[in-house]
PDB file of C-alpha atoms and ligand atoms in Angstrom:
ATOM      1  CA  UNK V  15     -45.514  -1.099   9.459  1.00 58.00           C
ATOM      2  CA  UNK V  16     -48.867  -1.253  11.367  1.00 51.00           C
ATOM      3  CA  UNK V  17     -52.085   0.821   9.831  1.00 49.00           C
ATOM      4  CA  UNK V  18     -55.125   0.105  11.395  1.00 43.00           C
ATOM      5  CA  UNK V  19     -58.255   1.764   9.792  1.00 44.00           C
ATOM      6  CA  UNK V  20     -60.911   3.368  12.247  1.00 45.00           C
ATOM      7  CA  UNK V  21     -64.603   4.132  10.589  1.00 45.00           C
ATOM      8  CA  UNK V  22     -67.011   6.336  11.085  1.00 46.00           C
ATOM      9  CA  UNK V  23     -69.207   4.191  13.525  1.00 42.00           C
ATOM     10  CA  UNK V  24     -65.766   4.344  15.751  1.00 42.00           C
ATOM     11  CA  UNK V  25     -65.348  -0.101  14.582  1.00 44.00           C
ATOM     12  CA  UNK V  26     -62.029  -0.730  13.952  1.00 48.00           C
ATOM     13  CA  UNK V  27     -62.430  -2.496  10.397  1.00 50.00           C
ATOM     14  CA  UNK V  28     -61.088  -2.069   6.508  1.00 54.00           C
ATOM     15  CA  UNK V  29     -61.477   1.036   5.129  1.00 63.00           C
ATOM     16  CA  UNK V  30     -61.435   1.581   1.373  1.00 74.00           C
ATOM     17  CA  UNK V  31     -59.629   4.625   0.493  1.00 88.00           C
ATOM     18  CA  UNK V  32     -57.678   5.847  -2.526  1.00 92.00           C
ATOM     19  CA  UNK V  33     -54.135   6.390  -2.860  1.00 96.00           C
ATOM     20  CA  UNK V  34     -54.054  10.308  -1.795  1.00 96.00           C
ATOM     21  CA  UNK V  35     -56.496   9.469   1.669  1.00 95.00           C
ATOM     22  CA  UNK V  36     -53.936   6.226   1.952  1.00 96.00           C
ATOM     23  CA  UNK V  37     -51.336   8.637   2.071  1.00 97.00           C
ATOM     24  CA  UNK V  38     -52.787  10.281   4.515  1.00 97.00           C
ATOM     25  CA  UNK V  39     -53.479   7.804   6.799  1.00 96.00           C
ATOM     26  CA  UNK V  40     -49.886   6.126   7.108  1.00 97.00           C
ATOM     27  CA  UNK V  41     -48.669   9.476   7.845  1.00 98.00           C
ATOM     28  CA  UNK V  42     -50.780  10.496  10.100  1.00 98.00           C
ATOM     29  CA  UNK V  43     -50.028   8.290  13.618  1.00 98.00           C
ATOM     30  CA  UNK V  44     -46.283   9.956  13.048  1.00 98.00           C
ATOM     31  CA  UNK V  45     -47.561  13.297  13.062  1.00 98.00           C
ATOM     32  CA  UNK V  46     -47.667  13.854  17.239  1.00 96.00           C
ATOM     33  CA  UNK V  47     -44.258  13.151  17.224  1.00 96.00           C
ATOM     34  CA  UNK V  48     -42.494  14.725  14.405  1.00 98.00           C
ATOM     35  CA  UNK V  49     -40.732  18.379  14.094  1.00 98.00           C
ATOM     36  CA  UNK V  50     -39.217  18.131  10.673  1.00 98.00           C
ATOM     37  CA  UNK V  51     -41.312  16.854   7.871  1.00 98.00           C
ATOM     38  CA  UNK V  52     -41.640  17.794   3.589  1.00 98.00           C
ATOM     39  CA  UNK V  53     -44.503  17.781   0.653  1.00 98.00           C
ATOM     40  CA  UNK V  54     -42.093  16.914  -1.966  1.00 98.00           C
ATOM     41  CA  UNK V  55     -44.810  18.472  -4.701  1.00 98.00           C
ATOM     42  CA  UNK V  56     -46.911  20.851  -2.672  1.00 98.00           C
ATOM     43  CA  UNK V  57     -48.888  21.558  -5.908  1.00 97.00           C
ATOM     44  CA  UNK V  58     -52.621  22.626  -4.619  1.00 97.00           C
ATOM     45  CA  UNK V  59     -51.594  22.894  -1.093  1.00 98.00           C
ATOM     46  CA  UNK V  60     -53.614  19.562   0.379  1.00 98.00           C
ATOM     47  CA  UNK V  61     -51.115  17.445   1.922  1.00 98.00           C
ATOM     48  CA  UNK V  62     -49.043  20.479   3.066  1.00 98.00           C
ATOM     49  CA  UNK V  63     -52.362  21.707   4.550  1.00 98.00           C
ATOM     50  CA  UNK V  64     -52.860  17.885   6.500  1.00 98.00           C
ATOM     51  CA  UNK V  65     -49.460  18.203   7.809  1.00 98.00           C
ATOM     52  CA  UNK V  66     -50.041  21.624   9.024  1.00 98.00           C
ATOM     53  CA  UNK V  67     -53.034  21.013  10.455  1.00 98.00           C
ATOM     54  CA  UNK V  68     -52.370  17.890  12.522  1.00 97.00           C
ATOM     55  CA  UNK V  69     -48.892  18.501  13.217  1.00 98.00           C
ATOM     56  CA  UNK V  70     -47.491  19.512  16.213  1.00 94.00           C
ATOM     57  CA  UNK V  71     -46.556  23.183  17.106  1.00 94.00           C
ATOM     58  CA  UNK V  72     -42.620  22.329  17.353  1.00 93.00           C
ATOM     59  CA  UNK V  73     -42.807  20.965  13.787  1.00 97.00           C
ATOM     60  CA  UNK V  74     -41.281  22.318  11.234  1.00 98.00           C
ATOM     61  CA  UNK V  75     -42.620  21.876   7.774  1.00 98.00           C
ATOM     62  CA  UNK V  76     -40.995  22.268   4.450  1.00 98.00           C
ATOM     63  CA  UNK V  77     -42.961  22.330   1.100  1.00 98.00           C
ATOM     64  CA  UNK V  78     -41.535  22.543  -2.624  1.00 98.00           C
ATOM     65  CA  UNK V  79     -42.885  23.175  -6.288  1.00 98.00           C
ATOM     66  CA  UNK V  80     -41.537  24.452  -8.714  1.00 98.00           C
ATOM     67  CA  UNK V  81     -44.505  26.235 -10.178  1.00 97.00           C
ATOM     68  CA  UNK V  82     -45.122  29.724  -8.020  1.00 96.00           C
ATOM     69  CA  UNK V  83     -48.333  29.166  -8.605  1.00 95.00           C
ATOM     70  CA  UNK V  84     -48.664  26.064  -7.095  1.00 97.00           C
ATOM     71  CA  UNK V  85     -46.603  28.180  -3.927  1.00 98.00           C
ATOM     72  CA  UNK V  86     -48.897  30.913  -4.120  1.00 98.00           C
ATOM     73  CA  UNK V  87     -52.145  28.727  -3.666  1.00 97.00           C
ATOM     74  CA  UNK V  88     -50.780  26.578  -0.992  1.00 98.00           C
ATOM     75  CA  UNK V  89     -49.720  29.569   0.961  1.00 98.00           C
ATOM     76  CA  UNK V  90     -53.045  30.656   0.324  1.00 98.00           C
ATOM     77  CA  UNK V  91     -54.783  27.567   1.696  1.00 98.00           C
ATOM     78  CA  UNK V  92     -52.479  27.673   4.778  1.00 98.00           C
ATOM     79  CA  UNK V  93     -53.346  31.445   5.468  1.00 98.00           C
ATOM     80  CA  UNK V  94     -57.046  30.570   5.532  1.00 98.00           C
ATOM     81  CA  UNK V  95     -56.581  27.587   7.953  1.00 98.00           C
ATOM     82  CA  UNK V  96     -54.123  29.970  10.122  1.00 97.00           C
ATOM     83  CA  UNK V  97     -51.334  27.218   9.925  1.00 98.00           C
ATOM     84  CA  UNK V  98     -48.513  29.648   7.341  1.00 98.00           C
ATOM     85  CA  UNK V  99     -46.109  30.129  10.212  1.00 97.00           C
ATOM     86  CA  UNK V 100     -45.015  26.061  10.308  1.00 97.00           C
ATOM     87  CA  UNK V 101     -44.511  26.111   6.642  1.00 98.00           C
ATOM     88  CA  UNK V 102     -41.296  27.328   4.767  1.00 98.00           C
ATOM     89  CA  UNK V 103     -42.475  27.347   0.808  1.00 98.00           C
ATOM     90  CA  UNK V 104     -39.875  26.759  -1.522  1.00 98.00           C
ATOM     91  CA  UNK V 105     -40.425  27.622  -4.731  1.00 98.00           C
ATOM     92  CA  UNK V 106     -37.868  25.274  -6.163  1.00 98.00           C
ATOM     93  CA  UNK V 107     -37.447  21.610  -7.457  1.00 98.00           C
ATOM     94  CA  UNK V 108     -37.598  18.591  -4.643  1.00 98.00           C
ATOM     95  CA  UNK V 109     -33.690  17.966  -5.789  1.00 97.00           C
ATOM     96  CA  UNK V 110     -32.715  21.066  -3.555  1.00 97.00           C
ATOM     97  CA  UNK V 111     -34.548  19.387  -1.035  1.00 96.00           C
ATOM     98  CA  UNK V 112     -30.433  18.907   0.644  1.00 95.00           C
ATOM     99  CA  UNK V 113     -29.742  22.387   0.290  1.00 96.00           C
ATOM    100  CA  UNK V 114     -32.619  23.617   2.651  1.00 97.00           C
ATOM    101  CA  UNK V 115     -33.602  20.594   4.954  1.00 96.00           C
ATOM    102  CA  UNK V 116     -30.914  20.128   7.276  1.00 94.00           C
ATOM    103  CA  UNK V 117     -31.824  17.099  10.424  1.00 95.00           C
ATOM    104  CA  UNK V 118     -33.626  14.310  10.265  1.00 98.00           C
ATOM    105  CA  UNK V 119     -36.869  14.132   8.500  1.00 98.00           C
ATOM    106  CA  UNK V 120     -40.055  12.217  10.552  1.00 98.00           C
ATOM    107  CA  UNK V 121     -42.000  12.264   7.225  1.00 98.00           C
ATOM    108  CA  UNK V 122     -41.860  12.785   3.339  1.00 98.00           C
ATOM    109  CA  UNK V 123     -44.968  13.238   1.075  1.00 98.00           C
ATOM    110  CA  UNK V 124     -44.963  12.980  -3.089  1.00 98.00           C
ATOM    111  CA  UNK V 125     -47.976  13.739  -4.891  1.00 98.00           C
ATOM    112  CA  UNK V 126     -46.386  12.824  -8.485  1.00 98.00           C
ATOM    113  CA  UNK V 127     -47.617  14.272 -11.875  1.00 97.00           C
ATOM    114  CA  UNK V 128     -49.240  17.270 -13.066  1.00 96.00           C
ATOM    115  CA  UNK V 129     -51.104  20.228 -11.133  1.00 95.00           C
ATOM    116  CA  UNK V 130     -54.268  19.813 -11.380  1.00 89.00           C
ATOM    117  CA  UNK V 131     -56.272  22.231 -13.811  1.00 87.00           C
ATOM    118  CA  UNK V 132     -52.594  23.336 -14.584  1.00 88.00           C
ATOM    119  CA  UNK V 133     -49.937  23.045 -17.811  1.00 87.00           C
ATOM    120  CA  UNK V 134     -49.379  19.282 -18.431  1.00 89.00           C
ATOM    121  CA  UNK V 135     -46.321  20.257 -19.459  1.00 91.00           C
ATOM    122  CA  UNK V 136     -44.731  20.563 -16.045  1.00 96.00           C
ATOM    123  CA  UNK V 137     -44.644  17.517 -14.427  1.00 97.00           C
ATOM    124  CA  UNK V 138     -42.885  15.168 -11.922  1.00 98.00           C
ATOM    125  CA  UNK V 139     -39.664  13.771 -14.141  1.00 97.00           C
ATOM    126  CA  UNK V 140     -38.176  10.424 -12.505  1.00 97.00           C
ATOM    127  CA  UNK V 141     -35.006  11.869 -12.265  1.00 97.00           C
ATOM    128  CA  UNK V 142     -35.563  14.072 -10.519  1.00 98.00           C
ATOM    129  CA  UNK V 143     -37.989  12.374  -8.094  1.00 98.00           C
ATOM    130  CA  UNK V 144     -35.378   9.899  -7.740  1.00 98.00           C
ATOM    131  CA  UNK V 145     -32.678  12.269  -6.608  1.00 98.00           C
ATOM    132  CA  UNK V 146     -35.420  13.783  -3.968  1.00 98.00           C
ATOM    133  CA  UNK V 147     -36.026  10.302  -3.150  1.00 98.00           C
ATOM    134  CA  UNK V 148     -32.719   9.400  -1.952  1.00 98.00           C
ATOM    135  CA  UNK V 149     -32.091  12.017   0.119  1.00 97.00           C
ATOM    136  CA  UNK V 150     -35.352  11.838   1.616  1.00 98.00           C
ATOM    137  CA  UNK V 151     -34.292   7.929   2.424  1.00 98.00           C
ATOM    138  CA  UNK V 152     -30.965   8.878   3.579  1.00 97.00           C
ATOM    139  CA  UNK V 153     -32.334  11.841   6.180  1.00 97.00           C
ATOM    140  CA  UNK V 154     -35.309   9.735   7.412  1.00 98.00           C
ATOM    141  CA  UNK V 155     -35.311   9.107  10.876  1.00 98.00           C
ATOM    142  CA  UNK V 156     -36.024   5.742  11.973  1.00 98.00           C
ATOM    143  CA  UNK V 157     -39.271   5.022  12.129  1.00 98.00           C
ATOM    144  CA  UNK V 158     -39.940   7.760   9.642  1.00 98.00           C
ATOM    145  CA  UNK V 159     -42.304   6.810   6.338  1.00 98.00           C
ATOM    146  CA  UNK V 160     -42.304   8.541   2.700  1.00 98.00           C
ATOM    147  CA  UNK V 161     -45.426   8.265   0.836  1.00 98.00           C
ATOM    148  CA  UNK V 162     -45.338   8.708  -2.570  1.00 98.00           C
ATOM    149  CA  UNK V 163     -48.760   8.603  -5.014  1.00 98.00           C
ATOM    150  CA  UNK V 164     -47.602   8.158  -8.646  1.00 98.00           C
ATOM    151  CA  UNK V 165     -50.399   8.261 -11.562  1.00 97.00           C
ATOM    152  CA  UNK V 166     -49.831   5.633 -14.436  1.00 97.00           C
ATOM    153  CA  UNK V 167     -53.090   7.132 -16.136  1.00 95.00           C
ATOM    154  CA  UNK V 168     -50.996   9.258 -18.306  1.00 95.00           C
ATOM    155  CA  UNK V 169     -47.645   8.207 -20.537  1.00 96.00           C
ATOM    156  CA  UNK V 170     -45.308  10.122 -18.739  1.00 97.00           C
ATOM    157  CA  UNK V 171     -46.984   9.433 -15.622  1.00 97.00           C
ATOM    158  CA  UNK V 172     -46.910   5.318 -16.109  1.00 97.00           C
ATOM    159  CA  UNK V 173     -43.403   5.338 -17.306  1.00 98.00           C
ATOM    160  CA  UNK V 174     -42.466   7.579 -14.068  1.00 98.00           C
ATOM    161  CA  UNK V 175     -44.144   4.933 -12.090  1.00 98.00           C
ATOM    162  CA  UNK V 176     -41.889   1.916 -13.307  1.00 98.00           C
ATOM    163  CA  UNK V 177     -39.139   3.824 -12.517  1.00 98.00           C
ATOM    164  CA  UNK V 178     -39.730   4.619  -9.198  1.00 98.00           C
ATOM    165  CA  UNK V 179     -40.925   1.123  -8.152  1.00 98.00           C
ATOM    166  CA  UNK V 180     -37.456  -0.192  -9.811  1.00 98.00           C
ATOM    167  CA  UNK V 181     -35.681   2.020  -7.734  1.00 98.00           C
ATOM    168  CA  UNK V 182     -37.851   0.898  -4.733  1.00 98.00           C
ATOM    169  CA  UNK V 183     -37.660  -2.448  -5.587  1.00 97.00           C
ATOM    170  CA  UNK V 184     -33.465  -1.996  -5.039  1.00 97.00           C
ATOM    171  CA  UNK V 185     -33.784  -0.783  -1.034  1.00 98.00           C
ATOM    172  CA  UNK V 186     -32.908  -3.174   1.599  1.00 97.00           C
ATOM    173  CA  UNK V 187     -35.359  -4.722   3.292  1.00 97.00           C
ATOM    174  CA  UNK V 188     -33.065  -4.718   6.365  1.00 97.00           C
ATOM    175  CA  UNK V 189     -33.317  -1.013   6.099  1.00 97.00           C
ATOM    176  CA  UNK V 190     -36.644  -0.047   4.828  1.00 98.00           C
ATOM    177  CA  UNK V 191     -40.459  -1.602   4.506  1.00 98.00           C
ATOM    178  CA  UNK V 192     -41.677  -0.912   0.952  1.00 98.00           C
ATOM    179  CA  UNK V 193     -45.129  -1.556  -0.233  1.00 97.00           C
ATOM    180  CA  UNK V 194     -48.026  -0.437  -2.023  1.00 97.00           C
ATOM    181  CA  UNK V 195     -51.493   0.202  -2.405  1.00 96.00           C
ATOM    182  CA  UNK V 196     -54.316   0.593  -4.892  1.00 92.00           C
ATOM    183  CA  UNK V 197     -57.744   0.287  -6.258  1.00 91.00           C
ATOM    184  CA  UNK V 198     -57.518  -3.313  -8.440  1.00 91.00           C
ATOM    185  CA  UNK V 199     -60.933  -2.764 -10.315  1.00 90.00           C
ATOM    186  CA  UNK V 200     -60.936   0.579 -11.000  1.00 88.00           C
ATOM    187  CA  UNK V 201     -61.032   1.719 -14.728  1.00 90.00           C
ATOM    188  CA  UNK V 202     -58.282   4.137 -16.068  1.00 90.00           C
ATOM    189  CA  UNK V 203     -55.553   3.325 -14.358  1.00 93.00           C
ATOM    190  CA  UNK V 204     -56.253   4.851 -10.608  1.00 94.00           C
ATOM    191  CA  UNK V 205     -52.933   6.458  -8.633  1.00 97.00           C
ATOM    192  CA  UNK V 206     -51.061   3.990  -7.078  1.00 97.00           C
ATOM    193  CA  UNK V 207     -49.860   4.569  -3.398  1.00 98.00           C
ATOM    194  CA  UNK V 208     -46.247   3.426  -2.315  1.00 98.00           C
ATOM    195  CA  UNK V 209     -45.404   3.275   1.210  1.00 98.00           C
ATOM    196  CA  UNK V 210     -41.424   3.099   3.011  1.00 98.00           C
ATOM    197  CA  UNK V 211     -40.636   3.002   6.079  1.00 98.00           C
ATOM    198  CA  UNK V 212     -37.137   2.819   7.464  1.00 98.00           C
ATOM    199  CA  UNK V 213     -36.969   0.203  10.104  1.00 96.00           C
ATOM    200  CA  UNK V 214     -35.984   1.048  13.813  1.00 93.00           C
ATOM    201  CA  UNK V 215     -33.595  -1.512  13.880  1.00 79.00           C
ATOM    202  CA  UNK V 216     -31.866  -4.095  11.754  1.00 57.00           C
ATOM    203  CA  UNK V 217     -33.710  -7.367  12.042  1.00 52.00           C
ATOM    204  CA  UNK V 218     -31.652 -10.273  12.382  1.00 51.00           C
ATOM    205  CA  UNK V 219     -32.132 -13.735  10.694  1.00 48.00           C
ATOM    206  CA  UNK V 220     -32.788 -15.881  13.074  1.00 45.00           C
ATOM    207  CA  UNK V 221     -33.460 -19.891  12.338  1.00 44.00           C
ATOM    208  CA  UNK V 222     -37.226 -19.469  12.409  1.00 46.00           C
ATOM    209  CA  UNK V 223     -37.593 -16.878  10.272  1.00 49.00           C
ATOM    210  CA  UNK V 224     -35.201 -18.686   7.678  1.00 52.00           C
ATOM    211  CA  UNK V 225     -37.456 -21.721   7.883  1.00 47.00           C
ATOM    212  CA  UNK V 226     -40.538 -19.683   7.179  1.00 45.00           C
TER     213      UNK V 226
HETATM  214  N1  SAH B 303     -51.567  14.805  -9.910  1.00 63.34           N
HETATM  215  C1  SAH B 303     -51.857  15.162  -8.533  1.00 63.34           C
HETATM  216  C2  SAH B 303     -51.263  16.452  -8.164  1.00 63.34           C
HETATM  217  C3  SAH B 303     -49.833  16.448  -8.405  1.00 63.34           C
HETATM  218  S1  SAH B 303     -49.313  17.967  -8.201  1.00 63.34           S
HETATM  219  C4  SAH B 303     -53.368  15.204  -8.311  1.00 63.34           C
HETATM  220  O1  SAH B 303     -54.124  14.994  -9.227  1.00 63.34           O
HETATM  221  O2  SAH B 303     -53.772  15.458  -7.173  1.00 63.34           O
HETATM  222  C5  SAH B 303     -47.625  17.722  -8.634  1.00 63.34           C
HETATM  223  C6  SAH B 303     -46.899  18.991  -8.400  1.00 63.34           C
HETATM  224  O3  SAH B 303     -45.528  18.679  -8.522  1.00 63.34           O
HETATM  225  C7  SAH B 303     -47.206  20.102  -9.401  1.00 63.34           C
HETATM  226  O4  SAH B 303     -47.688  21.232  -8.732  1.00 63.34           O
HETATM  227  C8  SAH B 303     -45.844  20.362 -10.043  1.00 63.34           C
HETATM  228  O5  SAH B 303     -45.598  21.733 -10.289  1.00 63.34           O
HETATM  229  C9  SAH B 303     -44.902  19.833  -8.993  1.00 63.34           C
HETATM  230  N2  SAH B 303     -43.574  19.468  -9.475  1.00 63.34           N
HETATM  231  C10 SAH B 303     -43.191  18.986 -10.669  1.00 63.34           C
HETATM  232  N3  SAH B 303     -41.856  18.759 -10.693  1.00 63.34           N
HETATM  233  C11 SAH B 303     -41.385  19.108  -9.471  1.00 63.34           C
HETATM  234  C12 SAH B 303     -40.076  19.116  -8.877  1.00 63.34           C
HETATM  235  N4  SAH B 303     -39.011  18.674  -9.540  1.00 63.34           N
HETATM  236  N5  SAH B 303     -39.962  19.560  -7.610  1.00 63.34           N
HETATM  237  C13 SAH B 303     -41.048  19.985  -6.915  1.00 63.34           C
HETATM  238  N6  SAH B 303     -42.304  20.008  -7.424  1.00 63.34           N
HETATM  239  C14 SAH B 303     -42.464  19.570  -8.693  1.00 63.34           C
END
């Protein structure tokens, strides 16, 4: 998985971002290419509005919630930035994801926890995530990434978190890249970015890489 941060002075250097402009950023070099890619949680509209926006016109882009009025401002934002006809909204839970999404997927986005200014009550549930998450793994192409930005600052939120990074910690590393990313010395608990990517092809053992 190659990321290489570009500033504004146009250096190529380290950039320190949070978890959400993370996101962003390892999604964005697949974006050219891609035609079929999901927000998992499309909550305020945000990331389905960055995949919109810097997707190509043959992509097709698929965004759930199960709030309608998390649907009802994304499709908002995506009317005002003229991008609604790439977008199918789905006003359902991420775990229907298979009955809609047919293909192979380039790219997956989760935003976990709570809308924003919202009912805390209705929140990402690791079950649930999980299921999403392993048909999103199963239908991602190779080369394709999920990003998924979980926030332990919250009980239901932290314990989500361990969940999902003991499933992730199960996936094959012949199969798929895992990692992570976040702010180490920021106070309450900042959102934590997690990165796969499923590998273009199995790598093999070889005797140097044993050694090492
Ligand atoms: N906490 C983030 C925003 C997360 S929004 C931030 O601060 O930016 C998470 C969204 O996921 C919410 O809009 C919520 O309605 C949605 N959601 C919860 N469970 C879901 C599910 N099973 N399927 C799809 N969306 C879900």
């Amino acid at each position: 998985m190659k990321f290489c941060g570009r500033n504004s002075a146009g250096a190529i250097g380290m950039e320190v971002l949070n978890a959400v402009e993370m996101s962003h950023r390892f999604i964005e070099p697949l974006l050219a290419q891609a035609t079929l890619l999901v927000d998992a949680t499309a909550g305020n509209g945000n990331d389905t509005l960055f995949l919109a926006r810097m997707a190509s016109d043959n992509a097709k882009i698929w965004a759930f919630d199960v709030q309608s009025a998390a649907i009802e401002k994304t499709r908002a934002l995506l009317v005002k930035h003229d991008v609604l006809s790439k977008v199918t909204l789905v006003a359902e839970s991420h775990e229907m994801l298979a009955a809609h999404v047919l293909g192979g997927i380039d790219a997956v986005m989760f935003n976990l926890g709570y809308l924003p200014g919202a009912s805390r009550n209705i929140i990402t549930r690791p079950q649930s995530t999980t299921a999403a998450l392993k048909f999103a793994l199963k239908q991602l192409n190779p080369g394709g990434r999920i990003t998924i930005v979980a926030y332990p600052g919250f009980l239901e939120g932290a314990q989500e978190e361990t969940e999902i990074t003991r499933f992730l910690a199960t996936l094959d590393q012949l199969h798929f890249t895992v990692a992570s990313w976040s702010m180490l010395n920021q106070r309450n608990q900042p959102p934590r970015l997690y990165v796969v990517e499923k590998r273009r092809s199995e790598r093999r053992e070889t005797t140097a890489s044993r050694k090492n």
